[in-house]
CSV table of C-alpha atoms in Angstrom, one decimal:
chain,number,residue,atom,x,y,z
V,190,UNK,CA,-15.0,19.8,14.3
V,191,UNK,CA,-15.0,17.3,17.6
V,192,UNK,CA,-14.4,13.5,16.8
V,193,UNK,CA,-15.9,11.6,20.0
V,194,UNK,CA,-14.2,8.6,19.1
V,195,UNK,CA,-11.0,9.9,18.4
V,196,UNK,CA,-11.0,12.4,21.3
V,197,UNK,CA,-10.3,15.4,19.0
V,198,UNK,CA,-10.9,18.6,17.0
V,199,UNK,CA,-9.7,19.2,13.6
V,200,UNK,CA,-10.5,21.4,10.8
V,201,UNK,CA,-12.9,19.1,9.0
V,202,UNK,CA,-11.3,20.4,5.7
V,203,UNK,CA,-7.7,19.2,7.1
V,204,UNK,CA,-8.2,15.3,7.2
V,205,UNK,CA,-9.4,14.9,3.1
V,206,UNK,CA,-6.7,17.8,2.1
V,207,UNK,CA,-3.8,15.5,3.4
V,208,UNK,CA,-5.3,12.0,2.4
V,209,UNK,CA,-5.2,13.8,-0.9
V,210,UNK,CA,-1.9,14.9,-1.7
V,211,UNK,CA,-0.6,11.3,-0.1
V,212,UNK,CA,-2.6,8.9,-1.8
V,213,UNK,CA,-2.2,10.5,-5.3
V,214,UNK,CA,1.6,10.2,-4.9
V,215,UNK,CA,1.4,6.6,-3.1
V,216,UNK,CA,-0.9,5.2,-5.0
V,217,UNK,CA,1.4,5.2,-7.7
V,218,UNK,CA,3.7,2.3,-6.2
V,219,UNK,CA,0.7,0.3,-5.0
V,220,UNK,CA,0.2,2.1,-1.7
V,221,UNK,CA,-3.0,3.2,-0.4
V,222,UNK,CA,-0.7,6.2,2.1
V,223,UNK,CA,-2.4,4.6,5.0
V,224,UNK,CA,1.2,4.0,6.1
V,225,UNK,CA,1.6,7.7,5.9
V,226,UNK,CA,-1.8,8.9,7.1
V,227,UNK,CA,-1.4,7.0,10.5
V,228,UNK,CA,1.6,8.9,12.2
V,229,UNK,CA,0.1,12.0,11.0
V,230,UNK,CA,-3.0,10.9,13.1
V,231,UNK,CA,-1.1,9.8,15.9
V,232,UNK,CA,1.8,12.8,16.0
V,233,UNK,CA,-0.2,16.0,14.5
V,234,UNK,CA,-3.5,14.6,15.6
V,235,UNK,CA,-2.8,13.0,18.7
V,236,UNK,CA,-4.9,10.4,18.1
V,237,UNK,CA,-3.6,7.3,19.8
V,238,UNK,CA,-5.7,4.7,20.8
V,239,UNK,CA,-5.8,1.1,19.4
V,240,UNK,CA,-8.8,3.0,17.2
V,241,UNK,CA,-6.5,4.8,15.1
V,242,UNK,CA,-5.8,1.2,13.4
V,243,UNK,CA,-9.2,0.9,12.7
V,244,UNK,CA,-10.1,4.0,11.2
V,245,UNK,CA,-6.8,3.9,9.2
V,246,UNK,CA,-8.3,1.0,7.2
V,247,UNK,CA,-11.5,2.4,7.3
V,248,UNK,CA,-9.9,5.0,4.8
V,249,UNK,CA,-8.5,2.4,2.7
V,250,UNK,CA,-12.2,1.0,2.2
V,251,UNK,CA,-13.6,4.3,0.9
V,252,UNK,CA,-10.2,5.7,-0.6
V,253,UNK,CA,-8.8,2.4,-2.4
V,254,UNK,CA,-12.0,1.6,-5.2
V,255,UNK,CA,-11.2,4.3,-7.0
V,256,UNK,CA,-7.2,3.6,-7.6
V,257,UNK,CA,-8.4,0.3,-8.5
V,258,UNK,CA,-11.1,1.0,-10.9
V,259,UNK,CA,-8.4,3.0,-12.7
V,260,UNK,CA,-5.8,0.1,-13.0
V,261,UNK,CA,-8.6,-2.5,-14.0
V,262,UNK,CA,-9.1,0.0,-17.1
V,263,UNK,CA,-6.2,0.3,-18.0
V,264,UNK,CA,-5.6,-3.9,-18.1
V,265,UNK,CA,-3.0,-3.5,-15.9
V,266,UNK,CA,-4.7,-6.1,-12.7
V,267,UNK,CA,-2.8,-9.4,-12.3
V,268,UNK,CA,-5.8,-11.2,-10.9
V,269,UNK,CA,-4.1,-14.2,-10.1
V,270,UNK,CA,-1.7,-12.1,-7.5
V,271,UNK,CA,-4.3,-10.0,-6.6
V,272,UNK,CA,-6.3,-13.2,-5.4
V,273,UNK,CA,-3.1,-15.4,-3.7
V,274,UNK,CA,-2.8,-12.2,-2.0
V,275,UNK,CA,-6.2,-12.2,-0.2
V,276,UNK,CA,-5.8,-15.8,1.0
V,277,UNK,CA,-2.5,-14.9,2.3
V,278,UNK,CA,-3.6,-11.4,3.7
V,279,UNK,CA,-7.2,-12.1,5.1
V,280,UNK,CA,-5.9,-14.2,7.9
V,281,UNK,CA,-2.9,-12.4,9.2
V,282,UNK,CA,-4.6,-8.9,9.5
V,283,UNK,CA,-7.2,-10.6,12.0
V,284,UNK,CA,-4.4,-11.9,13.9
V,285,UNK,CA,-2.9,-8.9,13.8
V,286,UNK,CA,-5.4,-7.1,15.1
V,287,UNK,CA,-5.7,-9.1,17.8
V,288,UNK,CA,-1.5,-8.6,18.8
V,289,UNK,CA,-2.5,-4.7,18.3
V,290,UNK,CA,-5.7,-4.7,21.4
V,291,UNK,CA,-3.6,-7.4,23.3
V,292,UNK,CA,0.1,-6.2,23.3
V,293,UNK,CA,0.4,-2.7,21.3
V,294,UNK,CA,-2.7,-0.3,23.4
V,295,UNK,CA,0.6,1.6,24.6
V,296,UNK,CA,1.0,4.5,22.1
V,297,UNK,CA,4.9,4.3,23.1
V,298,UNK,CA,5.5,0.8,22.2
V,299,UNK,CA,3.1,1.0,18.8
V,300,UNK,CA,5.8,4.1,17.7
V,301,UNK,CA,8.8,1.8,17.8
V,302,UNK,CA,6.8,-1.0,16.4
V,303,UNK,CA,5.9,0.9,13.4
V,304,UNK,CA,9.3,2.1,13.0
V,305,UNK,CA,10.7,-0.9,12.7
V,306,UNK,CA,8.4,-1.8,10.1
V,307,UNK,CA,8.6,1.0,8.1
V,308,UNK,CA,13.0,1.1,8.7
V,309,UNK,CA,12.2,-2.6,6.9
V,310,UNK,CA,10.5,-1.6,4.2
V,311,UNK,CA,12.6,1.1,3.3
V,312,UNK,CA,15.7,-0.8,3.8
V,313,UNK,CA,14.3,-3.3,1.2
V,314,UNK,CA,13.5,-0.3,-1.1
V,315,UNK,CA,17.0,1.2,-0.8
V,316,UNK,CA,18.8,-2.0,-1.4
V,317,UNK,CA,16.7,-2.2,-4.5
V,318,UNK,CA,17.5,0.9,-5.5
V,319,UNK,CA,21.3,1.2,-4.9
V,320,UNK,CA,21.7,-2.4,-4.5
V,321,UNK,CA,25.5,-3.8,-6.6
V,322,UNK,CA,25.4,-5.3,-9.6
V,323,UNK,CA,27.3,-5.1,-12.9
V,324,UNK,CA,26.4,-1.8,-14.7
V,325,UNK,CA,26.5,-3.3,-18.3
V,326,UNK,CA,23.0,-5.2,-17.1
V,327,UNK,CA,21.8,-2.3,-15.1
V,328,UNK,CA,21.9,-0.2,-18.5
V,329,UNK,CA,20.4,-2.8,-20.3
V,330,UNK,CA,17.9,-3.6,-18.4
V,331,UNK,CA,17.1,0.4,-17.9
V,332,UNK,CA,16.8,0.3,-22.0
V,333,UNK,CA,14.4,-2.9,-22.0
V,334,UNK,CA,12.0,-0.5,-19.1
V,335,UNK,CA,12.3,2.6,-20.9
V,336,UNK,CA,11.0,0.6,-24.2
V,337,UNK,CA,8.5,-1.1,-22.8
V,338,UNK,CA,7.2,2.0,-20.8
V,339,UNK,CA,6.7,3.9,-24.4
V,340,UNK,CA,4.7,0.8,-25.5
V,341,UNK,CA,2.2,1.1,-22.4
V,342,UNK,CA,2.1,5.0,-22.5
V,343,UNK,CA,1.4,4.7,-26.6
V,344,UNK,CA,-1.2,1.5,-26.0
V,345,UNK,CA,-3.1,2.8,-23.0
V,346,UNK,CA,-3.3,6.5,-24.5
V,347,UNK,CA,-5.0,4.5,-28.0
V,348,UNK,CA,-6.8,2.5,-26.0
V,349,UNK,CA,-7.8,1.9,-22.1
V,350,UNK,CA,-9.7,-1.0,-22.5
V,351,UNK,CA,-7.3,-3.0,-24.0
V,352,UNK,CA,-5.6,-5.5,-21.3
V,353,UNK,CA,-1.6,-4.9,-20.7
V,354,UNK,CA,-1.4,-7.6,-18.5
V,355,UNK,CA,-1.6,-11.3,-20.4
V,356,UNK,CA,-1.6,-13.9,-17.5
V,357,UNK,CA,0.1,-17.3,-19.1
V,358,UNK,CA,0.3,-19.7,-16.5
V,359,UNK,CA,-1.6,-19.9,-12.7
V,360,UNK,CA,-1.3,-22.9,-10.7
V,361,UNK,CA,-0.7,-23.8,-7.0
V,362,UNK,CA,3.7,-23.7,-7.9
V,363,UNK,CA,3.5,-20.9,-10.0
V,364,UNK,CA,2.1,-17.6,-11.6
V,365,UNK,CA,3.4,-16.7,-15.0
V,366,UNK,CA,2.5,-13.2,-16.3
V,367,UNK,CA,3.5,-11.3,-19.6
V,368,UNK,CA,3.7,-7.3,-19.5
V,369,UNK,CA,4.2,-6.2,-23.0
V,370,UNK,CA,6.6,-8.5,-24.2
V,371,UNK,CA,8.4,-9.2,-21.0
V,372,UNK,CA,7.8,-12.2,-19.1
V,373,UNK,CA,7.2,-12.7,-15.1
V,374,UNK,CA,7.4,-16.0,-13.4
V,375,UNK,CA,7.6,-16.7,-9.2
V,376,UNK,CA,6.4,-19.0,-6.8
V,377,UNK,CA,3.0,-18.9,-5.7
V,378,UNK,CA,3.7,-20.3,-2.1
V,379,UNK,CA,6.2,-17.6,-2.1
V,380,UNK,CA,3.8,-15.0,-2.4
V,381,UNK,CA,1.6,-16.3,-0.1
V,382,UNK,CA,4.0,-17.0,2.6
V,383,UNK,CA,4.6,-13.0,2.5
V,384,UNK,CA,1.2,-12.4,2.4
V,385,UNK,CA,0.2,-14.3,5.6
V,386,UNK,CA,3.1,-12.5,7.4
V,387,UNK,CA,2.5,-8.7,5.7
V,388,UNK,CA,-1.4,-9.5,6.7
V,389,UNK,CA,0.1,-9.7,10.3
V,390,UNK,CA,2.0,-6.6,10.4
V,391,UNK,CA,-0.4,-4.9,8.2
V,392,UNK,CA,-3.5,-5.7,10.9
V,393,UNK,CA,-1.5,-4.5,13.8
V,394,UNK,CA,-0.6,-1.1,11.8
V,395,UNK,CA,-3.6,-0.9,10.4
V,396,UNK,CA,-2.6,-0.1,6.7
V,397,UNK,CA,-4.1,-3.4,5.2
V,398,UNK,CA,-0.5,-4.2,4.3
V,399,UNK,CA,-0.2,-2.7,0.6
V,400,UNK,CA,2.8,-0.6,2.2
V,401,UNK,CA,4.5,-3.8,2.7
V,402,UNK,CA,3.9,-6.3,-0.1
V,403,UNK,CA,4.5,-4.1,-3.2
V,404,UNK,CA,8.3,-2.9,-2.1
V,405,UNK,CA,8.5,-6.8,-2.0
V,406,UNK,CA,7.0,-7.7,-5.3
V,407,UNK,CA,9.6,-5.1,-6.9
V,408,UNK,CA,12.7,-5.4,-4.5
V,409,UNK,CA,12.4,-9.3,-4.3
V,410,UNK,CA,10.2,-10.4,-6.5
V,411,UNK,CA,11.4,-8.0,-9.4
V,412,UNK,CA,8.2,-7.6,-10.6
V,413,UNK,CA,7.3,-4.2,-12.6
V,414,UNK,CA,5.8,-1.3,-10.1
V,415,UNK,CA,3.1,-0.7,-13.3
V,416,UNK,CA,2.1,-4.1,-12.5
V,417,UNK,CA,2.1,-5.1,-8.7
V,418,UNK,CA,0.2,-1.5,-8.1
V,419,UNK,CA,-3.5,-2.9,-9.0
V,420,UNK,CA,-3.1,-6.3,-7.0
V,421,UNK,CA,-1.4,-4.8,-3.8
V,422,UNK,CA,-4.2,-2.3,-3.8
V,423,UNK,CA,-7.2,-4.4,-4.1
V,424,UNK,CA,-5.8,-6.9,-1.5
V,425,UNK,CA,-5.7,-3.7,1.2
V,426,UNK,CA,-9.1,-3.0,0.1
V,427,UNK,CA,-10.2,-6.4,1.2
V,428,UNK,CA,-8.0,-6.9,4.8
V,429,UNK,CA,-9.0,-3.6,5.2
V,430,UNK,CA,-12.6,-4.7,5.1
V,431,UNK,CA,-12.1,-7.7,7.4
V,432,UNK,CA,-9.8,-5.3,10.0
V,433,UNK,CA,-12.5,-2.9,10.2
V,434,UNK,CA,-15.1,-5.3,10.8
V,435,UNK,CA,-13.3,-7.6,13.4
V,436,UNK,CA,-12.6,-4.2,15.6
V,437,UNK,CA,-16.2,-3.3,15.3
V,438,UNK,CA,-17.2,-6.8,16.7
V,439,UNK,CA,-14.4,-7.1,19.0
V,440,UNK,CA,-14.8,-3.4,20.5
V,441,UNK,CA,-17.4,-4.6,23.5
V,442,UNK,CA,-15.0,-7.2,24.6
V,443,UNK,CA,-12.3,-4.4,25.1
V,444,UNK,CA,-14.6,-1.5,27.1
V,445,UNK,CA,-12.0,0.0,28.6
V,446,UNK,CA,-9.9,0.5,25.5
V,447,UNK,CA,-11.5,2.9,22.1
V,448,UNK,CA,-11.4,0.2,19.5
V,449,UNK,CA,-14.0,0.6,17.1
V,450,UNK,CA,-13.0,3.2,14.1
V,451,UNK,CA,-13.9,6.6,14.5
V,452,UNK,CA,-16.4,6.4,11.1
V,453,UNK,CA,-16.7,10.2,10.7
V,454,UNK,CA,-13.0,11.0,10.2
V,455,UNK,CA,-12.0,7.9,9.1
V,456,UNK,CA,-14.8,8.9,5.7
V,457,UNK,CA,-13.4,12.4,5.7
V,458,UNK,CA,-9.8,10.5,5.1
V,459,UNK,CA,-11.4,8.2,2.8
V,460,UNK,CA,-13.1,10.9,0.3
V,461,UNK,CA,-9.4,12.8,0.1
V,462,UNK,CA,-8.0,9.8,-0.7
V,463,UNK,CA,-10.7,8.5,-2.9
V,464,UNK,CA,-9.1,11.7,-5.4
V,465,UNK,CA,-6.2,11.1,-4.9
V,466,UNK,CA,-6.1,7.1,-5.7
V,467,UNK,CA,-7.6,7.6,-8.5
V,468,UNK,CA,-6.1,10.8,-10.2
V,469,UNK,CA,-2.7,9.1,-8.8
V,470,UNK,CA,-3.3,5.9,-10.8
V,471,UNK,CA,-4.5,7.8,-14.2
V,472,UNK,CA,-0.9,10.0,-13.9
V,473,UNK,CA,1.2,6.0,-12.7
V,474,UNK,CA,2.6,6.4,-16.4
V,475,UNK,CA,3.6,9.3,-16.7
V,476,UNK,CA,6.2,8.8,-13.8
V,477,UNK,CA,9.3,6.6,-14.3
V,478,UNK,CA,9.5,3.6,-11.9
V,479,UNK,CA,12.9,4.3,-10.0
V,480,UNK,CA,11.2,8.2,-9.1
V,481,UNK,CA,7.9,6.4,-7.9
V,482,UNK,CA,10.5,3.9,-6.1
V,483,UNK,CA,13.0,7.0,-4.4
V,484,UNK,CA,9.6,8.8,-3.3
V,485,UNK,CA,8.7,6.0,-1.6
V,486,UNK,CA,11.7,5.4,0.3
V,487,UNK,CA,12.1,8.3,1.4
V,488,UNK,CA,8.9,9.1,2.4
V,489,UNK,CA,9.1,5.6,4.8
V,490,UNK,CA,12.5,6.4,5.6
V,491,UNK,CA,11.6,10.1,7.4
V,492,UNK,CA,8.6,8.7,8.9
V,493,UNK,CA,10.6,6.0,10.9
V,494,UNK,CA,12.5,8.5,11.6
V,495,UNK,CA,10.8,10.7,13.1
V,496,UNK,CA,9.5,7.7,15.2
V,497,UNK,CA,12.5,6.5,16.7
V,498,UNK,CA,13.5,10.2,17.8
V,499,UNK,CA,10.0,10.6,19.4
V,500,UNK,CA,10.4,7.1,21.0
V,501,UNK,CA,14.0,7.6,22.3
V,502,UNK,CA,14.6,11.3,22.8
């Protein structure tokens, strides 16, 4: 099947077959797989025009409902964070996208931009993961999870409809959540300081940002993945919206670039991940947090990888 837009022919089966198998593994930690889904477009599909950015979040528009739909059942949305997110996110990815059409059209220079991006994010991951500390607190702090991930499995198997998630405090200094007996409490101009500048990075990648802000809420913020998953999600959704539409309206100003997303594959992406999101987010608790946090690292870590040697070699 021929995708004018995108210059290329695919097996039309391919596309929602791959957005699949990502976003039902991603979706877990908060990640749409955009992240993921866009070098495969650019390297395997060799689809490499600024459009690819657009019809990367075009995916997360159709894909993301169903992921969140799932974590609003289960009482597991921190709407607060989910909405400082927006504010912080809804600028930066039109600013973003306006840095990708201006300074990024070069396929080269966009590889070793997203690799650097993506080296970040695992970096920030890794340190999480193997980060020092004293191991007495380590193992206590493992007992306190593994407790409190036996009360969400028993509670959400009894009963979907009953909220996880008890928000206790929301104000312009701070957001105060409590997640079965354990209590979370950060800075809400922290959040959305990093939300303005992952709305940045996420419009000139074109993931909507996801891929960026919930490694943060876990590695810095130290909030729980089972929470951070729903918010990080629905704020994509919602930059991915606005990314989409600002390339559509700024397409005519760029002719002689392909700007505007390529709607047919960027739908046959979406429906895959649609699946996936949502079968990924029903299976989130049956998955400990520090497997759902080594996947993905090293799922970034390969991918920027792979982008540096393509870039330098």
């Amino acid at each position: 099947m021929y995708f004018a837009t995108a210059g290329i022919e695919v097996n039309p089966f391919i596309p929602p077959l791959v957005a699949f198998v990502v976003s039902f593994f991603t979706s877990m930690g908060g990640v749409s797989g955009a992240f993921l889904l866009l070098p495969f477009q650019v390297s395997f599909l060799g689809f490499t025009t600024p459009s690819v950015s657009a019809t990367n979040q075009l995916f997360n528009i159709v894909a993301i409902p169903s992921g969140v739909i799932r974590y609003v059942r289960e009482g597991r949305m921190v709407w607060p964070l989910t909405f400082v997110v927006i504010v912080g996110t809804l600028p930066g990815v039109l600013i973003g996208a306006i840095i990708r059409v201006k300074y990024l059209p070069d396929p080269g220079n966009f590889k070793i931009f997203a690799a650097v991006v993506m080296l970040w994010i695992g970096y920030k991951l890794l340190m999480g993961l193997v980060g020092k500390g004293n191991t007495n607190d380590k193992k206590e702090a493992e007992k306190r999870f593994q407790k409190l991930l036996l009360q969400y499995r028993e509670r959400t198997d009894r009963d979907e409809n009953t909220s996880a998630v008890q928000v206790r405090t929301f104000s312009m200094k701070r957001i105060v959540y409590e997640f079965y007996g354990e209590i979370y409490d950060f800075s809400t101009v922290g959040i959305l300081s990093l939300s303005l500048v992952v709305g940045v990075v996420g419009g000139i990648y074109g993931i909507g940002g996801g891929s960026i802000i919930a490694p943060f809420f876990v590695a810095v913020f130290g909030l729980p993945v089972y929470t951070v998953a729903g918010a990080a999600l629905m704020g994509t959704f919602v930059t991915s919206v606005a990314g989409v539409a600002f390339y559509q309206i700024i397409a005519p100003l760029y002719p002689e670039q392909v700007i505007a997303p390529d709607w047919g594959l960027g739908f046959l992406f979406g429906i895959g991940g649609l699946f996936g999101m949502y079968f990924g987010a029903r299976c989130q608790k049956f998955f400990s947090a520090s497997l759902i946090k080594w996947m993905l690292c090293g799922v970034i870590l390969f991918t920027a990888g792979k982008y540096l040697c393509e870039f330098f070699i």
